[in-house]
Amino acid sequence: MAVPSLKLEGALARSTLPSISILHPIAAPRVALFSSSPLLPRKLLPCYISGRSFRFVVKASVQTASEGLQIKAIPTKPVEGQKTGTSGLRKKVKVFQQENYLANWIQVACFKPFQEDLSSICGFIKAFPYLPLSIAPSSTQRRDSLVGGEEIAKFLMAVPSLKFEGALTRSTLPSISILHPIAAPRVASFSSSPLLPRKLLPCCISGRSFRFVVKASVQTASEGLQIKAIPTKPVEGQKTGTSGLRKKVKVFQQENYLANWIQALFNSLPLEDYKDGVLVLGGDGRYFNREAAQIIIKIAAGNGVGKILVGRDGLMSTPAVSAVIRKQKANGGFIMSASHNPGGPEYDWGIKFNYSSGQPAPESITDKIYGNTLSISEIKTADIPDVDLSSVGTVRYGNFTVEVVDPVSDYLELMEEVFDFQLIKDLISRADFRFSFDAMHAVTGAYAKPIFVDRLGASLDSISNGVPLEDFGHGHPDPNLTYAKDLVNIMYAKDAPDFGAASDGDGDRNMILGRGFFITPSDSVAIIAANAQAAIPYFKDGPKGLARSMPTSGALDRVASKLNLPFFEVPTGWKFFGNLMDAGRLSICGEESFGTGSDHIREKDGIWAVLAWLSIIAYQNKDKKVGEKLVSVADIAKEHWATYGRNFFSRYDYEECESSGANKMMEYLRDIISKTKQGEKYGNYTLDFADDFSYTDPVDGSVASKQGLRFVFTDGSRIIYRLSGTGSAGATIRIYIEQFEPDVAKHDVDAQTALKPLIDLALSISKLEEFTGREKPTVIT
């Protein structure tokens, strides 16, 4: 009854009555002999299996009904005179002919001792309440049922010959293999299973008419860990996107909603990707993370993970998770975050999985996860108490270890390897330089003081909203001009600091501001790339290559061209950069959605971008004496535009649109694209081409299609339409508008003013208001 996972292909009936072998669950059996026996009918199969602490011999001696034999239990009474000597029992024939005289002796002398042993074993088995049984008679049918210990005990009682040597206790709890009783099994394989704790032994044995797979999933009491199989059913809506699964908190709080997804993930991974391995767990501190962390820890233990590293209080930024995975050579990691989406009981929660390289799981895995959520029938979870995550330390449950770690230390060590901290510290310590960082009450609050204050010498009051809160202080932790109002107000004030930055919920996005000056994410990655070799030690030999997401402006393209570097345009989603990094073809990359990073990890990295900008500012001013005017953020941007030209860029977000209207708008645009021709006029713009962006990975040849609708004009201007998959409800329509301006005299024009003709054209082409009813965007970037 401790065996929760049983898959039967074929029919289990009297015609396939099995003999039963009981295996030691910890040590692999020393020997398994299958042979004929003079005590059994010719076609019945005994099985002898010896383990470390006990031996079981099971001999099936009941023929099947289909072979014409019915077994009857005949009432009888004891008879006198059956004292058995060294030569057996000898009497006159007439004595043996008395009713039941011979039958009594045969039953008692031959079978009663074995039956008594079996009864004690069955009493033990009855203690287990149920066994989940999945029966698949054919490839198209399936039914699930629960079989109680009582029924299994009755089944075992049908086997009259059982010799037991040793003690059967919870410390020797067996897994069970079921063998075909007539035909010798074609194969008996004993191997590890991705669903089992490390030392438990599954047995898969196939016979002529059916196959049984029995998987023991209860560890022994001596190992201190009990594994439970919890029956469950598929739930709707667990399609996993580029950033994992994101829904409202109340959805995740539904029974088994999160547990189903976590188990489906383990069901999707190859055994070697986690069995006895190390996983990392962290999150942004939002509401529901505490409960979710305990669920994830227990299911990880139930599926055979050897160790899980958890950030103190469940906190660890997304880039830090990637860094820890890579440094600790972990098998992967869970990130509990809905990124820049709001948090709290009424808002959003999310979960995603990163691979051993530290990058988000590829579509091949996320598609499998979704497929498994549609067929899941049980969840494997360890029966362990909730783990105290409030302080650094280690706790062990049998062969499963939970280590609570400092979420900052490994990440800080990596940042010190990438950047010249002394150079940055010299800048921050200047009396004529002031710095402001807004953590938005999100996870980077846990990193800001150790890095900027303790290590780089910034004043404590340079950090605002630095305490991570479950609801982000009732804010929306999205670092843009709309939601990061606290920082915007500081940086556009009369006596503003020289440099300002903010990061989002899970710490992978960033916003960069100078005094009264906003740096677009598209310009930010281009400026970092152009200055990296000089200002950042990690790039002292120059970047290997540059890349951006398709909607991001072409500013980075121009840097790649001037520096003669390989350049790549990929779909939205950081995972598309991973293959290029692993192949050694990419160093610096970015997305217009405030994501910037490099190949030091496999995630975008908000703190990294802030340190990169501080490095550039510090390098530009390293020879400036006190009293001399510092090179400002605006100066750096304008110098860049003078060298490369300016790509005016803006993004209009229409959040939580009604999905059907948004989809109809996209289909309408696809229809327009199918009919467009090069050279067509759109107001003052001439069409170069229009398409639905498709990407072929140059490393593995994988193809990602339908990644955004593009209208590209002959002067380099672009209009792009996308539906975003990062929200938790409805659909978010994003419109991207870009126009290149080489004339330095026009670089100081306000972006919205410069782009107004193109913005009006974008709204006109799409008929957005007609399809969605929206007159204004939710956010303008």
XYZ file of N, CA and C in Angstrom, residues 39-193:
465
model
N 7.449 -28.791 -6.471
C 6.284 -28.705 -5.600
C 5.109 -28.005 -6.258
N 5.330 -27.417 -7.459
C 4.300 -26.603 -8.082
C 3.809 -27.245 -9.361
N 2.568 -26.937 -9.766
C 2.120 -27.347 -11.105
C 3.107 -26.844 -12.148
N 3.204 -27.547 -13.226
C 4.267 -27.346 -14.199
C 4.432 -25.898 -14.638
N 3.311 -25.186 -14.876
C 3.398 -23.862 -15.485
C 3.483 -22.710 -14.482
N 3.450 -23.029 -13.193
C 3.479 -21.928 -12.228
C 4.908 -21.589 -11.852
N 5.115 -20.317 -11.583
C 6.470 -19.785 -11.471
C 6.777 -19.320 -10.056
N 7.742 -19.923 -9.388
C 8.168 -19.377 -8.097
C 9.197 -18.274 -8.305
N 9.359 -17.454 -7.330
C 10.370 -16.395 -7.399
C 11.062 -16.304 -6.051
N 12.393 -16.381 -6.069
C 13.187 -16.291 -4.850
C 14.029 -15.029 -4.929
N 13.833 -14.118 -4.023
C 14.605 -12.876 -4.028
C 15.141 -12.626 -2.627
N 16.415 -12.372 -2.531
C 17.077 -12.203 -1.250
C 17.542 -10.771 -1.089
N 17.240 -10.144 0.043
C 17.682 -8.787 0.309
C 18.637 -8.748 1.482
N 18.937 -7.526 1.946
C 19.941 -7.364 2.992
C 19.457 -7.930 4.327
N 18.181 -7.684 4.664
C 17.745 -8.013 6.015
C 16.656 -9.065 6.073
N 16.169 -9.522 4.964
C 15.164 -10.572 5.009
C 15.119 -11.291 3.676
N 14.449 -12.415 3.661
C 14.285 -13.186 2.442
C 12.827 -13.582 2.317
N 12.315 -13.473 1.124
C 10.951 -13.890 0.846
C 10.976 -14.969 -0.223
N 10.227 -16.028 -0.020
C 10.003 -17.004 -1.082
C 8.504 -17.108 -1.283
N 8.058 -16.790 -2.477
C 6.633 -16.826 -2.783
C 6.413 -17.860 -3.867
N 5.502 -18.788 -3.633
C 5.223 -19.813 -4.637
C 3.736 -19.836 -4.935
N 3.399 -19.473 -6.149
C 1.997 -19.494 -6.542
C 1.580 -20.929 -6.800
N 0.471 -21.348 -6.218
C 0.033 -22.729 -6.416
C -1.465 -22.804 -6.628
N -2.021 -21.760 -7.160
C -3.436 -21.751 -7.494
C -3.560 -21.589 -8.994
N -4.181 -22.574 -9.655
C -4.386 -22.435 -11.083
C -5.537 -21.477 -11.358
N -5.639 -21.050 -12.588
C -6.644 -20.058 -12.933
C -7.971 -20.697 -13.280
N -9.018 -19.884 -13.186
C -10.352 -20.368 -13.513
C -10.438 -20.806 -14.957
N -9.726 -20.127 -15.837
C -9.793 -20.465 -17.252
C -9.192 -21.836 -17.528
N -8.396 -22.359 -16.562
C -7.835 -23.690 -16.720
C -8.716 -24.759 -16.067
N -9.917 -24.394 -15.684
C -10.898 -25.369 -15.217
C -10.803 -25.720 -13.754
N -10.239 -24.862 -12.927
C -10.049 -25.188 -11.520
C -10.699 -24.133 -10.645
N -11.587 -24.557 -9.770
C -12.201 -23.685 -8.785
C -11.691 -24.080 -7.403
N -11.317 -23.126 -6.608
C -10.806 -23.383 -5.266
C -11.950 -23.206 -4.275
N -12.181 -24.232 -3.448
C -13.246 -24.172 -2.447
C -12.642 -24.236 -1.052
N -13.246 -23.535 -0.131
C -12.872 -23.635 1.281
C -13.883 -24.557 1.952
N -13.455 -25.749 2.335
C -14.363 -26.762 2.886
C -14.251 -26.757 4.400
N -15.346 -26.521 5.128
C -15.305 -26.583 6.595
C -14.904 -27.990 7.058
N -14.152 -28.058 8.114
C -13.745 -29.360 8.654
C -13.536 -29.242 10.151
N -13.317 -30.388 10.788
C -13.030 -30.424 12.216
C -11.788 -31.275 12.446
N -11.106 -31.033 13.538
C -9.930 -31.858 13.830
C -10.323 -33.329 14.030
N -9.421 -34.203 13.720
C -9.613 -35.641 13.977
C -8.452 -36.135 14.821
N -8.672 -37.160 15.570
C -7.649 -37.681 16.465
C -6.658 -38.561 15.700
N -5.500 -38.762 16.276
C -4.574 -39.770 15.778
C -3.723 -39.344 14.605
N -3.396 -38.052 14.523
C -2.576 -37.608 13.393
C -1.166 -37.188 13.840
N -0.712 -37.806 14.929
C 0.652 -37.567 15.394
C 1.622 -38.000 14.301
N 2.508 -37.100 13.926
C 3.392 -37.354 12.798
C 4.793 -37.680 13.291
N 5.337 -38.793 12.842
C 6.664 -39.216 13.260
C 7.724 -38.822 12.244
N 8.941 -39.361 12.449
C 10.038 -39.035 11.544
C 9.797 -39.561 10.147
N 8.933 -40.534 10.042
C 8.639 -41.103 8.722
C 7.275 -40.671 8.221
N 6.761 -39.591 8.813
C 5.483 -39.103 8.364
C 4.336 -39.737 9.115
N 3.169 -39.847 8.501
C 1.958 -40.380 9.112
C 1.593 -41.680 8.406
N 1.470 -42.773 9.186
C 1.122 -44.060 8.611
C -0.063 -44.645 9.370
N -1.141 -45.035 8.613
C -2.352 -45.608 9.179
C -2.905 -46.634 8.203
N -3.919 -47.364 8.670
C -4.645 -48.255 7.789
C -5.359 -47.436 6.724
N -5.584 -48.067 5.565
C -6.256 -47.369 4.473
C -7.611 -46.861 4.906
N -8.349 -47.665 5.678
C -9.700 -47.271 6.075
C -9.681 -46.008 6.942
N -8.589 -45.834 7.689
C -8.478 -44.612 8.495
C -8.332 -43.392 7.581
N -7.423 -43.532 6.581
C -7.238 -42.412 5.653
C -8.489 -42.129 4.829
N -9.369 -43.148 4.696
C -10.579 -42.954 3.904
C -11.685 -42.241 4.682
N -11.475 -42.021 6.001
C -12.453 -41.269 6.774
C -12.550 -39.830 6.226
N -13.729 -39.236 6.401
C -13.975 -37.903 5.849
C -12.913 -36.898 6.322
N -12.237 -36.322 5.366
C -11.265 -35.238 5.582
C -10.019 -35.651 6.371
N -9.826 -36.952 6.617
C -8.660 -37.350 7.412
C -7.354 -36.942 6.709
N -7.199 -37.402 5.469
C -5.984 -37.037 4.729
C -5.947 -35.537 4.420
N -7.097 -34.974 4.027
C -7.148 -33.551 3.662
C -6.742 -32.667 4.835
N -7.227 -33.030 6.052
C -6.844 -32.247 7.226
C -5.333 -32.228 7.406
N -4.731 -33.436 7.299
C -3.287 -33.508 7.543
C -2.512 -32.709 6.486
N -2.930 -32.834 5.225
C -2.249 -32.099 4.153
C -2.344 -30.595 4.386
N -3.560 -30.128 4.731
C -3.751 -28.689 4.923
C -2.934 -28.179 6.093
N -2.974 -28.925 7.220
C -2.318 -28.436 8.429
C -0.806 -28.596 8.352
N -0.378 -29.798 7.967
C 1.058 -30.070 7.996
C 1.820 -29.287 6.934
N 1.225 -29.142 5.766
C 1.969 -28.526 4.653
C 1.787 -27.020 4.542
N 0.574 -26.554 4.831
C 0.273 -25.164 4.474
C 0.027 -24.218 5.647
N -0.391 -24.755 6.805
C -0.742 -23.852 7.897
C 0.422 -22.975 8.356
N 1.650 -23.493 8.493
C 2.743 -22.601 8.928
C 2.960 -21.428 7.986
N 2.863 -21.721 6.689
C 3.062 -20.642 5.726
C 1.901 -19.655 5.762
N 0.684 -20.185 5.962
C -0.476 -19.317 5.995
C -0.420 -18.377 7.188
N 0.100 -18.854 8.308
C 0.223 -17.993 9.478
C 1.209 -16.851 9.215
N 2.321 -17.194 8.553
C 3.271 -16.137 8.203
C 2.623 -15.108 7.288
N 1.870 -15.601 6.311
C 1.224 -14.700 5.365
C 0.201 -13.815 6.064
N -0.503 -14.367 7.031
C -1.508 -13.577 7.745
C -0.870 -12.389 8.455
N 0.287 -12.611 9.057
C 0.942 -11.497 9.747
C 1.387 -10.426 8.759
N 1.841 -10.868 7.581
C 2.245 -9.902 6.556
C 1.035 -9.112 6.079
N -0.066 -9.809 5.837
C -1.266 -9.124 5.358
C -1.792 -8.140 6.393
N -1.633 -8.471 7.663
C -2.031 -7.528 8.690
C -1.256 -6.230 8.592
N 0.024 -6.333 8.243
C 0.858 -5.142 8.053
C 0.392 -4.343 6.846
N 0.109 -5.050 5.758
C -0.299 -4.366 4.529
C -1.636 -3.655 4.717
N -2.534 -4.258 5.520
C -3.847 -3.648 5.732
C -3.752 -2.265 6.377
N -2.635 -1.985 7.013
C -2.490 -0.698 7.706
C -2.423 0.474 6.749
N -2.161 0.203 5.474
C -2.070 1.279 4.500
C -3.433 1.523 3.884
N -3.856 2.794 3.832
C -5.254 3.089 3.484
C -5.620 2.896 2.030
N -4.741 3.206 1.097
C -5.143 3.080 -0.298
C -3.933 3.040 -1.209
N -4.162 2.534 -2.389
C -3.148 2.491 -3.444
C -3.744 3.088 -4.703
N -3.226 4.225 -5.203
C -3.714 4.754 -6.481
C -3.322 3.804 -7.609
N -4.286 3.395 -8.374
C -4.060 2.430 -9.448
C -4.533 3.028 -10.757
N -3.620 3.175 -11.720
C -3.978 3.671 -13.046
C -4.005 2.496 -14.001
N -5.154 2.232 -14.584
C -5.314 1.089 -15.472
C -5.538 1.589 -16.883
N -4.699 1.164 -17.803
C -4.820 1.559 -19.209
C -4.978 0.308 -20.062
N -6.213 -0.221 -20.237
C -6.411 -1.447 -21.012
C -5.982 -1.302 -22.456
N -6.052 -0.075 -22.981
C -5.625 0.139 -24.360
C -5.037 1.527 -24.455
N -4.562 1.887 -25.620
C -3.931 3.196 -25.794
C -4.943 4.326 -25.754
N -6.213 4.003 -25.831
C -7.222 5.060 -25.905
C -8.088 5.134 -24.662
N -7.923 4.201 -23.729
C -8.764 4.196 -22.544
C -7.896 4.277 -21.299
N -8.476 4.865 -20.280
C -7.757 4.971 -19.022
C -8.777 5.173 -17.917
N -8.547 4.499 -16.802
C -9.378 4.793 -15.646
C -8.516 4.709 -14.395
N -8.828 5.533 -13.462
C -8.079 5.572 -12.219
C -8.959 5.052 -11.092
N -8.358 4.321 -10.171
C -9.117 3.823 -9.038
C -8.189 3.722 -7.840
N -8.770 3.497 -6.690
C -8.007 3.300 -5.476
C -8.252 1.886 -4.975
N -7.191 1.165 -4.676
C -7.299 -0.185 -4.148
C -6.783 -0.158 -2.723
N -7.606 -0.602 -1.788
C -7.224 -0.555 -0.393
C -6.320 -1.699 0.015
N -5.644 -1.520 1.158
C -4.786 -2.567 1.687
C -5.551 -3.841 1.983
N -6.814 -3.710 2.376
C -7.640 -4.878 2.678
C -7.759 -5.786 1.459
N -8.012 -5.142 0.286
C -8.165 -5.928 -0.937
C -6.851 -6.601 -1.336
N -5.748 -5.864 -1.186
C -4.459 -6.452 -1.539
C -4.135 -7.606 -0.598
N -4.470 -7.446 0.673
C -4.239 -8.530 1.621
C -5.027 -9.777 1.231
N -6.283 -9.585 0.823
C -7.088 -10.728 0.380
C -6.454 -11.402 -0.834
N -5.927 -10.581 -1.725
C -5.285 -11.130 -2.920
C -4.077 -11.978 -2.530
N -3.285 -11.472 -1.578
C -2.119 -12.226 -1.143
C -2.520 -13.532 -0.463
N -3.651 -13.532 0.231
C -4.088 -14.733 0.933
C -4.443 -15.860 -0.026
N -4.632 -15.517 -1.302
C -4.908 -16.551 -2.298
C -3.667 -17.370 -2.623
N -2.502 -16.886 -2.178
C -1.247 -17.596 -2.438
C -0.911 -18.421 -1.199
N -1.136 -19.738 -1.228
C -1.060 -20.514 0.010
C 0.351 -20.851 0.469
N 1.329 -20.779 -0.395
C 2.666 -21.221 -0.006
C 3.590 -20.024 0.107
N 3.935 -19.670 1.330
C 4.787 -18.510 1.554
C 5.729 -18.796 2.706
N 7.000 -18.689 2.444
C 7.982 -18.860 3.499
C 8.652 -17.523 3.748
N 8.654 -17.096 4.965
C 9.197 -15.784 5.300
C 10.316 -15.946 6.314
N 11.481 -15.399 6.018
C 12.604 -15.410 6.932
C 13.015 -13.970 7.216
N 13.031 -13.599 8.449
C 13.391 -12.238 8.804
C 12.176 -11.485 9.309
N 12.343 -10.208 9.585
C 11.279 -9.397 10.165
C 10.793 -8.380 9.149
N 9.497 -8.331 8.953
C 8.910 -7.323 8.070
C 8.412 -6.176 8.935
N 9.067 -5.017 8.848
C 8.688 -3.833 9.617
C 8.721 -2.638 8.694
N 8.399 -1.488 9.235
C 8.443 -0.280 8.406
C 9.864 -0.004 7.904
N 10.854 -0.451 8.627
C 12.225 -0.209 8.178
C 12.628 -1.128 7.038
N 11.810 -2.152 6.763
C 12.090 -3.014 5.610
C 10.891 -3.030 4.677
N 10.215 -1.903 4.620
C 9.025 -1.802 3.783
C 9.354 -2.134 2.335
N 8.652 -3.091 1.741
C 9.053 -3.535 0.401
C 8.363 -2.779 -0.718
N 9.022 -2.760 -1.824
C 8.320 -2.497 -3.072
C 7.897 -3.848 -3.617
N 6.966 -3.874 -4.527
C 6.363 -5.130 -4.962
C 6.435 -5.248 -6.471
N 6.883 -6.396 -6.941
C 6.895 -6.683 -8.366
C 5.862 -7.761 -8.640
N 5.098 -7.616 -9.684
C 4.074 -8.598 -10.012
C 4.463 -9.299 -11.300
N 4.525 -10.624 -11.251
C 5.032 -11.421 -12.358
C 3.908 -12.212 -13.001
N 4.000 -12.436 -14.267
C 3.053 -13.314 -14.947
C 3.295 -14.739 -14.471
N 2.258 -15.466 -14.059
C 2.484 -16.752 -13.409
C 2.727 -17.917 -14.360
N 2.364 -17.791 -15.612
C 2.460 -18.940 -16.512
C 3.679 -18.833 -17.412
N 3.759 -17.721 -18.169
C 4.908 -17.523 -19.049
C 6.021 -16.835 -18.282
N 7.213 -17.306 -18.448
C 8.346 -16.633 -17.808
C 8.435 -15.206 -18.321
N 8.695 -14.246 -17.467
C 8.785 -12.854 -17.925
C 9.843 -12.701 -19.006
N 9.553 -11.859 -19.962
C 10.525 -11.589 -21.014
C 11.668 -10.728 -20.491
N 11.340 -9.882 -19.535
C 12.390 -9.011 -19.026
C 12.079 -8.633 -17.588
N 13.093 -8.531 -16.787
C 12.950 -8.031 -15.420
C 14.065 -7.030 -15.197
N 13.720 -5.758 -15.185
C 14.758 -4.737 -15.084
C 14.601 -3.964 -13.793
N 15.705 -3.762 -13.101
C 15.707 -3.012 -11.860
C 16.567 -1.788 -12.082
N 15.964 -0.610 -12.029
C 16.713 0.601 -12.355
C 16.149 1.774 -11.592
N 16.860 2.884 -11.676
C 16.383 4.106 -11.034
C 15.170 4.633 -11.764
N 14.401 5.433 -11.073
C 13.207 6.029 -11.667
C 13.166 7.499 -11.323
